Coordinates of C-alpha atoms in Angstrom, one line a residue:
M1025 CA -15.3 87.4 20.0
K1026 CA -15.5 84.1 21.8
K1027 CA -19.0 82.6 21.8
P1028 CA -20.1 82.1 25.4
E1029 CA -21.5 78.8 26.7
L1030 CA -25.2 78.7 27.6
L1031 CA -25.5 76.8 30.9
I1032 CA -28.9 75.6 32.0
P1033 CA -30.2 74.1 35.2
A1034 CA -32.1 70.8 35.4
S1035 CA -34.1 69.5 38.3
S1036 CA -34.9 66.1 36.8
L1037 CA -34.1 63.8 33.9
E1038 CA -37.0 65.2 31.9
V1039 CA -35.9 68.7 32.4
L1040 CA -32.3 67.8 31.5
K1041 CA -33.4 66.4 28.2
T1042 CA -35.6 69.4 27.6
A1043 CA -32.6 71.7 28.1
V1044 CA -30.4 69.7 25.8
I1045 CA -33.0 69.6 23.0
F1046 CA -33.9 73.3 23.3
G1047 CA -30.3 74.5 22.9
A1048 CA -28.2 74.2 26.0
D1049 CA -24.4 74.0 25.6
A1050 CA -24.1 72.6 29.1
V1051 CA -26.5 71.5 31.9
Y1052 CA -25.9 71.6 35.7
I1053 CA -27.6 69.1 37.9
G1054 CA -27.6 67.9 41.5
G1055 CA -27.4 64.4 42.9
E1056 CA -29.4 63.3 45.9
V1057 CA -26.8 64.6 48.3
F1058 CA -24.4 67.6 48.7
S1059 CA -26.0 69.8 46.1
L1060 CA -27.7 72.8 47.9
R1061 CA -31.1 72.0 46.5
A1062 CA -32.6 69.5 49.0
K1063 CA -36.2 70.3 48.0
S1064 CA -35.7 69.8 44.3
K1065 CA -36.2 66.3 42.7
N1066 CA -32.5 65.9 42.0
F1067 CA -30.9 62.9 40.3
S1068 CA -30.5 59.3 41.4
M1069 CA -27.3 57.7 40.2
D1070 CA -29.2 55.9 37.5
D1071 CA -30.9 59.1 36.3
M1072 CA -27.5 60.9 36.3
R1073 CA -25.9 58.1 34.3
E1074 CA -28.8 58.3 31.7
G1075 CA -28.8 62.1 31.7
I1076 CA -25.0 62.3 31.1
A1077 CA -25.2 59.8 28.3
F1078 CA -28.1 61.6 26.6
A1079 CA -26.4 65.0 26.9
H1080 CA -23.1 63.7 25.6
A1081 CA -24.9 62.0 22.6
H1082 CA -26.1 65.5 21.7
G1083 CA -22.8 67.3 22.3
T1084 CA -23.9 68.9 25.6
K1085 CA -21.8 68.9 28.8
V1086 CA -23.1 68.1 32.3
Y1087 CA -21.8 69.6 35.5
V1088 CA -22.7 68.1 38.9
T1089 CA -23.1 70.4 41.9
A1090 CA -21.5 69.4 45.2
N1091 CA -21.4 72.8 46.7
I1092 CA -22.5 72.5 50.3
L1093 CA -20.4 74.0 53.1
A1094 CA -19.4 70.6 54.5
H1095 CA -19.2 69.6 58.2
N1096 CA -17.0 66.8 59.6
G1097 CA -19.9 64.4 59.3
D1098 CA -20.2 65.0 55.6
L1099 CA -16.7 64.2 54.5
E1100 CA -16.9 60.4 54.4
G1101 CA -20.1 60.6 52.4
V1102 CA -18.5 63.1 50.0
E1103 CA -15.6 60.6 49.4
A1104 CA -18.0 57.8 48.6
Y1105 CA -20.1 60.1 46.3
F1106 CA -17.1 61.2 44.3
H1107 CA -16.0 57.6 43.8
E1108 CA -19.5 57.0 42.2
L1109 CA -19.2 60.2 40.1
K1110 CA -15.8 59.1 38.9
E1111 CA -17.4 56.0 37.3
I1112 CA -20.3 58.0 35.8
G1113 CA -18.0 60.7 34.3
P1114 CA -19.6 64.2 34.4
D1115 CA -17.7 67.0 32.7
A1116 CA -17.1 69.0 35.9
L1117 CA -17.9 69.2 39.6
I1118 CA -19.2 72.5 41.1
I1119 CA -17.7 72.9 44.5
S1120 CA -17.4 75.7 47.1
D1121 CA -15.8 74.1 50.1
P1122 CA -11.9 73.8 50.1
G1123 CA -12.1 70.4 51.9
V1124 CA -14.5 69.0 49.3
F1125 CA -12.3 70.5 46.6
Q1126 CA -9.3 68.6 48.0
I1127 CA -11.3 65.3 48.1
A1128 CA -12.3 65.8 44.4
K1129 CA -8.7 66.4 43.3
E1130 CA -7.6 63.2 45.2
I1131 CA -10.4 60.9 44.0
C1132 CA -11.3 62.1 40.5
P1133 CA -8.5 64.4 39.3
E1134 CA -9.6 63.8 35.7
I1135 CA -12.9 65.7 36.2
D1136 CA -12.7 69.5 36.0
V1137 CA -13.6 71.4 39.1
H1138 CA -15.6 74.7 38.9
I1139 CA -15.8 76.9 42.0
S1140 CA -19.3 77.7 43.1
T1141 CA -20.7 81.2 43.6
Q1142 CA -21.1 80.1 47.2
A1143 CA -17.4 80.6 47.6
N1144 CA -17.9 84.4 47.3
N1145 CA -15.6 84.9 44.3
T1146 CA -15.4 88.7 44.1
N1147 CA -11.8 89.5 42.9
Y1148 CA -9.1 88.4 40.5
R1149 CA -6.8 87.3 43.4
T1150 CA -9.4 84.8 44.4
Y1151 CA -9.7 83.5 40.9
R1152 CA -5.9 83.1 40.7
F1153 CA -5.9 81.3 44.1
W1154 CA -8.4 78.7 42.8
H1155 CA -6.6 78.4 39.4
N1156 CA -3.3 77.7 41.2
L1157 CA -5.0 74.8 43.1
G1158 CA -6.3 73.3 39.8
A1159 CA -9.7 74.8 39.2
T1160 CA -10.6 75.3 35.5
R1161 CA -13.5 77.7 36.1
V1162 CA -14.8 80.1 38.8
V1163 CA -18.4 81.2 39.1
S1164 CA -18.5 84.9 39.9
A1165 CA -20.4 86.3 42.8
R1166 CA -23.7 87.9 41.8
E1167 CA -22.5 91.1 43.4
L1168 CA -20.0 92.0 40.6
S1169 CA -20.6 94.7 38.0
I1170 CA -19.8 94.5 34.3
D1171 CA -16.8 96.7 34.9
E1172 CA -15.5 94.5 37.7
L1173 CA -15.9 91.4 35.6
R1174 CA -14.0 93.1 32.7
E1175 CA -11.2 94.0 35.1
L1176 CA -11.2 90.5 36.5
R1177 CA -10.9 89.0 33.0
A1178 CA -7.9 91.2 32.3
N1179 CA -6.1 90.0 35.5
I1180 CA -6.5 86.2 35.4
P1181 CA -5.0 83.5 33.1
E1182 CA -6.6 83.2 29.7
E1183 CA -7.4 79.6 30.2
L1184 CA -9.3 80.2 33.5
E1185 CA -13.0 80.5 32.7
I1186 CA -15.5 82.9 34.2
E1187 CA -19.1 81.7 34.7
T1188 CA -21.7 84.3 35.6
F1189 CA -25.4 84.2 36.4
I1190 CA -27.3 86.2 33.8
H1191 CA -30.9 85.1 34.5
G1192 CA -33.1 83.9 37.3
A1193 CA -33.9 84.4 41.0
M1194 CA -31.7 86.7 43.1
C1195 CA -30.9 85.9 46.7
I1196 CA -31.0 88.8 49.3
S1197 CA -27.8 87.5 51.0
Y1198 CA -24.2 87.7 49.8
S1199 CA -23.7 85.1 47.1
G1200 CA -26.5 83.1 48.5
R1201 CA -24.9 82.5 51.9
C1202 CA -28.1 83.1 53.9
L1203 CA -28.8 82.6 57.6
L1204 CA -32.5 83.5 57.6
S1205 CA -33.8 80.0 56.8
S1206 CA -31.6 78.4 59.5
Y1207 CA -32.6 81.0 62.1
F1208 CA -36.4 80.8 61.5
T1209 CA -36.9 77.2 60.7
G1210 CA -33.7 75.2 61.6
R1211 CA -33.3 74.4 57.9
D1212 CA -29.8 75.4 56.7
A1213 CA -29.6 77.1 53.3
N1214 CA -25.9 76.3 53.2
Q1215 CA -26.8 72.6 53.5
G1216 CA -29.4 72.8 50.7
A1217 CA -32.6 73.2 52.8
C1218 CA -33.5 76.8 52.2
T1219 CA -37.1 77.7 53.0
H1220 CA -36.9 81.0 51.1
P1221 CA -37.8 83.3 54.1
C1222 CA -36.8 86.3 52.0
R1223 CA -40.1 85.8 50.1
W1224 CA -42.2 86.0 53.3
K1225 CA -44.4 88.9 54.4
Y1226 CA -42.9 91.0 57.2
A1227 CA -43.9 93.7 59.7
I1228 CA -41.7 95.7 62.2
M1229 CA -41.9 96.0 66.0
E1230 CA -40.6 98.8 68.2
E1231 CA -38.7 97.4 71.1
T1232 CA -40.7 99.2 73.8
R1233 CA -43.9 98.0 72.3
P1234 CA -43.6 94.2 72.3
G1235 CA -46.3 92.4 70.4
E1236 CA -47.3 95.5 68.5
Y1237 CA -46.6 94.6 64.9
L1238 CA -46.5 97.6 62.6
P1239 CA -46.8 96.8 58.9
V1240 CA -44.6 98.6 56.4
Y1241 CA -47.5 99.6 54.2
E1242 CA -47.3 99.0 50.5
N1243 CA -50.8 97.6 49.9
E1244 CA -53.5 95.9 51.9
R1245 CA -51.5 92.6 52.0
G1246 CA -48.4 94.0 53.8
T1247 CA -44.9 94.2 52.5
Y1248 CA -42.2 91.8 51.3
I1249 CA -39.1 93.9 52.1
F1250 CA -36.5 91.2 51.2
N1251 CA -38.2 90.0 47.9
S1252 CA -35.9 90.7 45.0
K1253 CA -36.9 90.9 41.4
D1254 CA -35.5 88.3 39.0
L1255 CA -32.3 88.9 37.1
C1256 CA -32.7 89.2 33.3
M1257 CA -29.9 90.2 30.9
I1258 CA -31.5 89.2 27.6
D1259 CA -31.0 92.8 26.3
H1260 CA -27.4 93.1 27.4
I1261 CA -25.7 90.2 25.6
P1262 CA -23.1 92.6 24.0
E1263 CA -21.9 93.9 27.4
L1264 CA -21.6 90.4 28.8
V1265 CA -19.7 89.1 25.8
S1266 CA -17.3 92.1 25.8
A1267 CA -16.6 91.6 29.5
G1268 CA -15.1 88.2 28.7
I1269 CA -17.6 86.0 30.4
D1270 CA -17.1 82.4 29.2
S1271 CA -20.3 80.8 30.5
F1272 CA -23.8 82.4 30.7
K1273 CA -25.5 80.7 33.7
I1274 CA -29.3 80.5 34.2
E1275 CA -30.6 80.0 37.7
G1276 CA -33.3 77.5 38.4
R1277 CA -32.6 74.0 39.6
M1278 CA -36.2 73.8 41.0
K1279 CA -37.9 75.1 37.8
T1280 CA -40.2 73.2 35.4
A1281 CA -39.5 72.0 31.9
L1282 CA -41.6 74.9 30.6
Y1283 CA -39.4 77.5 32.3
V1284 CA -36.2 75.7 31.1
A1285 CA -37.5 75.4 27.5
V1286 CA -38.5 79.1 27.3
V1287 CA -35.4 80.5 28.8
T1288 CA -33.0 78.1 27.0
R1289 CA -34.6 78.7 23.5
T1290 CA -34.7 82.5 24.0
Y1291 CA -31.1 82.9 25.1
R1292 CA -30.0 80.4 22.5
Q1293 CA -31.5 82.6 19.8
A1294 CA -30.2 85.8 21.3
I1295 CA -26.7 84.6 21.6
D1296 CA -26.6 83.0 18.2
D1297 CA -28.1 86.1 16.6
Y1298 CA -25.6 88.4 18.3
M1299 CA -22.6 86.3 17.3
R1300 CA -23.9 86.1 13.7
D1301 CA -24.7 89.8 13.4
P1302 CA -25.1 92.4 16.2
K1303 CA -27.7 94.3 14.1
L1304 CA -29.8 91.2 13.8
Y1305 CA -29.7 90.8 17.6
E1306 CA -30.8 94.5 18.0
S1307 CA -33.6 94.1 15.5
R1308 CA -35.1 91.1 17.4
M1309 CA -35.0 92.7 20.9
D1310 CA -38.8 93.0 21.2
Y1311 CA -39.2 89.4 20.3
Y1312 CA -36.7 88.2 22.9
K1313 CA -38.4 90.3 25.6
E1314 CA -41.8 89.0 24.7
E1315 CA -40.6 85.4 24.7
I1316 CA -38.7 85.5 28.0
A1317 CA -41.8 86.9 29.7
K1318 CA -43.6 83.7 28.8
C1319 CA -41.9 81.9 31.6
T1320 CA -42.7 82.2 35.3
Y1321 CA -40.9 85.2 36.8
R1322 CA -40.9 87.9 39.5
Q1323 CA -40.5 91.0 37.3
F1324 CA -37.0 91.7 36.0
T1325 CA -33.9 93.6 37.0
T1326 CA -30.3 93.8 35.9
G1327 CA -29.1 93.1 39.4
F1328 CA -25.6 94.3 40.2
F1329 CA -24.3 94.5 36.6
F1330 CA -24.7 98.3 36.2
G1331 CA -24.3 99.4 39.8
K1332 CA -25.6 98.4 43.2
P1333 CA -29.3 97.7 43.2
D1334 CA -31.7 100.2 44.9
H1335 CA -35.3 100.1 46.1
D1336 CA -36.5 99.6 42.5
T1337 CA -35.0 96.1 42.4
Q1338 CA -37.2 94.9 45.3
I1339 CA -40.9 93.9 45.2
Y1340 CA -42.7 95.2 48.2
D1341 CA -46.3 94.3 47.6
S1342 CA -46.3 90.6 46.6
N1343 CA -44.3 87.4 46.7
T1344 CA -46.1 85.8 43.8
Y1345 CA -44.8 85.1 40.3
V1346 CA -46.0 86.5 37.0
K1347 CA -47.3 83.4 35.2
A1348 CA -48.5 83.6 31.6
Y1349 CA -48.6 79.9 30.7
T1350 CA -49.3 76.5 32.2
Y1351 CA -47.1 73.6 31.4
L1352 CA -49.0 70.6 30.0
G1353 CA -46.2 68.1 29.1
L1354 CA -43.6 66.9 26.5
I1355 CA -44.5 65.0 23.4
G1356 CA -43.2 61.5 23.2
E1357 CA -43.5 58.8 20.5
S1358 CA -46.1 58.7 17.7
R1359 CA -48.7 55.9 17.8
G1360 CA -49.0 56.0 14.1
D1361 CA -52.6 57.2 13.8
G1362 CA -52.1 60.9 14.4
Y1363 CA -51.9 60.4 18.2
Y1364 CA -48.8 61.1 20.2
S1365 CA -47.9 59.9 23.7
L1366 CA -47.7 62.4 26.6
E1367 CA -47.3 62.3 30.4
Q1368 CA -49.4 65.3 31.3
R1369 CA -48.3 67.8 33.9
N1370 CA -51.6 69.8 34.2
K1371 CA -55.1 69.2 33.2
F1372 CA -56.4 70.1 29.7
S1373 CA -59.4 68.9 27.7
V1374 CA -60.6 68.0 24.2
G1375 CA -61.5 71.2 22.4
D1376 CA -59.0 73.4 24.3
I1377 CA -56.8 75.8 22.3
I1378 CA -53.2 75.1 23.4
E1379 CA -49.7 75.9 22.0
V1380 CA -47.0 73.7 20.7
M1381 CA -43.5 75.1 21.5
K1382 CA -40.9 73.7 19.2
P1383 CA -37.1 73.7 19.9
D1384 CA -36.4 75.4 16.6
G1385 CA -38.2 78.6 17.7
R1386 CA -41.6 78.0 16.1
D1387 CA -44.8 78.1 18.1
M1388 CA -48.1 76.6 16.8
E1389 CA -51.6 77.3 18.2
V1390 CA -53.7 74.2 17.9
R1391 CA -57.0 72.7 19.1
V1392 CA -57.0 69.4 21.0
K1393 CA -58.9 67.2 18.6
G1394 CA -58.8 63.9 20.5
M1395 CA -57.5 62.2 23.6
T1396 CA -57.2 58.6 24.7
D1397 CA -55.9 56.7 27.7
E1398 CA -53.0 54.1 27.3
D1399 CA -55.5 51.5 26.2
G1400 CA -56.9 53.6 23.4
Q1401 CA -60.2 54.5 25.2
P1402 CA -61.5 58.0 24.3
M1403 CA -61.2 60.7 27.1
E1404 CA -62.6 64.2 27.4
S1405 CA -59.8 65.4 29.7
C1406 CA -56.8 64.2 31.8
P1407 CA -57.5 65.2 35.4
H1408 CA -54.9 63.0 37.1
P1409 CA -51.3 64.3 37.7
K1410 CA -48.7 62.6 35.4
Q1411 CA -51.4 60.7 33.6
K1412 CA -50.1 58.9 30.5
I1413 CA -52.3 59.7 27.6
F1414 CA -52.3 60.0 23.8
V1415 CA -53.3 63.3 22.1
D1416 CA -54.3 64.2 18.5
L1417 CA -53.6 67.9 17.8
G1418 CA -54.2 67.8 14.1
V1419 CA -50.5 68.5 13.3
E1420 CA -47.3 66.5 12.9
L1421 CA -45.3 66.6 16.1
S1422 CA -41.8 65.6 17.2
S1423 CA -40.4 64.1 20.4
F1424 CA -39.7 66.9 23.0
D1425 CA -42.2 69.4 21.5
L1426 CA -43.6 71.1 24.5
L1427 CA -47.3 71.7 25.1
R1428 CA -48.4 74.8 27.1
K1429 CA -51.7 76.7 27.6
K1430 CA -52.2 80.4 28.2
D1431 CA -53.5 81.3 31.6

């Protein structure tokens, strides 16, 4: 069996480094343009250069998304952008638009091109089409079943890779090509500006009774009829491997370092355990499920993998996430006196019980013994966002250990 790649999203340089340290084989990121995530932090060219160097130093690949559906006015900017990427040297570009694909092959032919799920890749003829044009990988549409993926693998060249989403948010429109955001707000999802109207609360109106809004009752708050559960395939690694999927892709280029650390570490362990011994993987299933539920999520579903989703895959009574932990920050360098640097992400205080999450799979519950500002002055708490502090947790720590607190 071929061991699949674990491909992790990153919204920022900090999150990229977290993904790498916690076990990603590859990371996908977006620049400040053309990446379908206009609201995420995204990467400046300097950050992208540093991130790629950091990833490569740890044996991890980096793929850059450029998967908008381009208009005429975008093309000149795409050309300039690809000239910059050629100099930086990512491992692949993720593209959906044929015109953008052509520009990439002309300007940076040495960089692999992966075809985005936005291109609606639902059959093996489509895979062959892109392979003939020079693509090295195609990302499958989320609407494919395990059986369809298995058939697809049997009918495409062995060297053409299949990448498939196995975890994260599900879009209610075909392969994410949604018109709701543009219609309601003028912000085009296919240009990276989705406002997620599928998560909003809705009512219905009968055409002869204008202005009379009739809720579709689920509870006292209304209904969220488009709101899908999140995809999770942690307990179906064997089926995914046997289907011939080359890259297991996690959704979430707007997620926090905590989400990325939890999902990366858990899938890393599950994949490694299964490849080592399927019985070991089966024996640890309760652990994987318990761990994966520690990240923010919207209940879980297997999506389209085992047949078309039904009403059980939707969430009708809420648009909120299940959130078990709050992200506090990543450990930096030691000061030499038991204190470690930290740029905090959420407030915590001296005396609090928090958890240290280590990349190797260990979790340690600790009490915050002390806290100082950058000048060494004692503090009782860190109320200011992104405040740079030093903490003493009474244990030896390493760079990139992640701090979190139970909600």
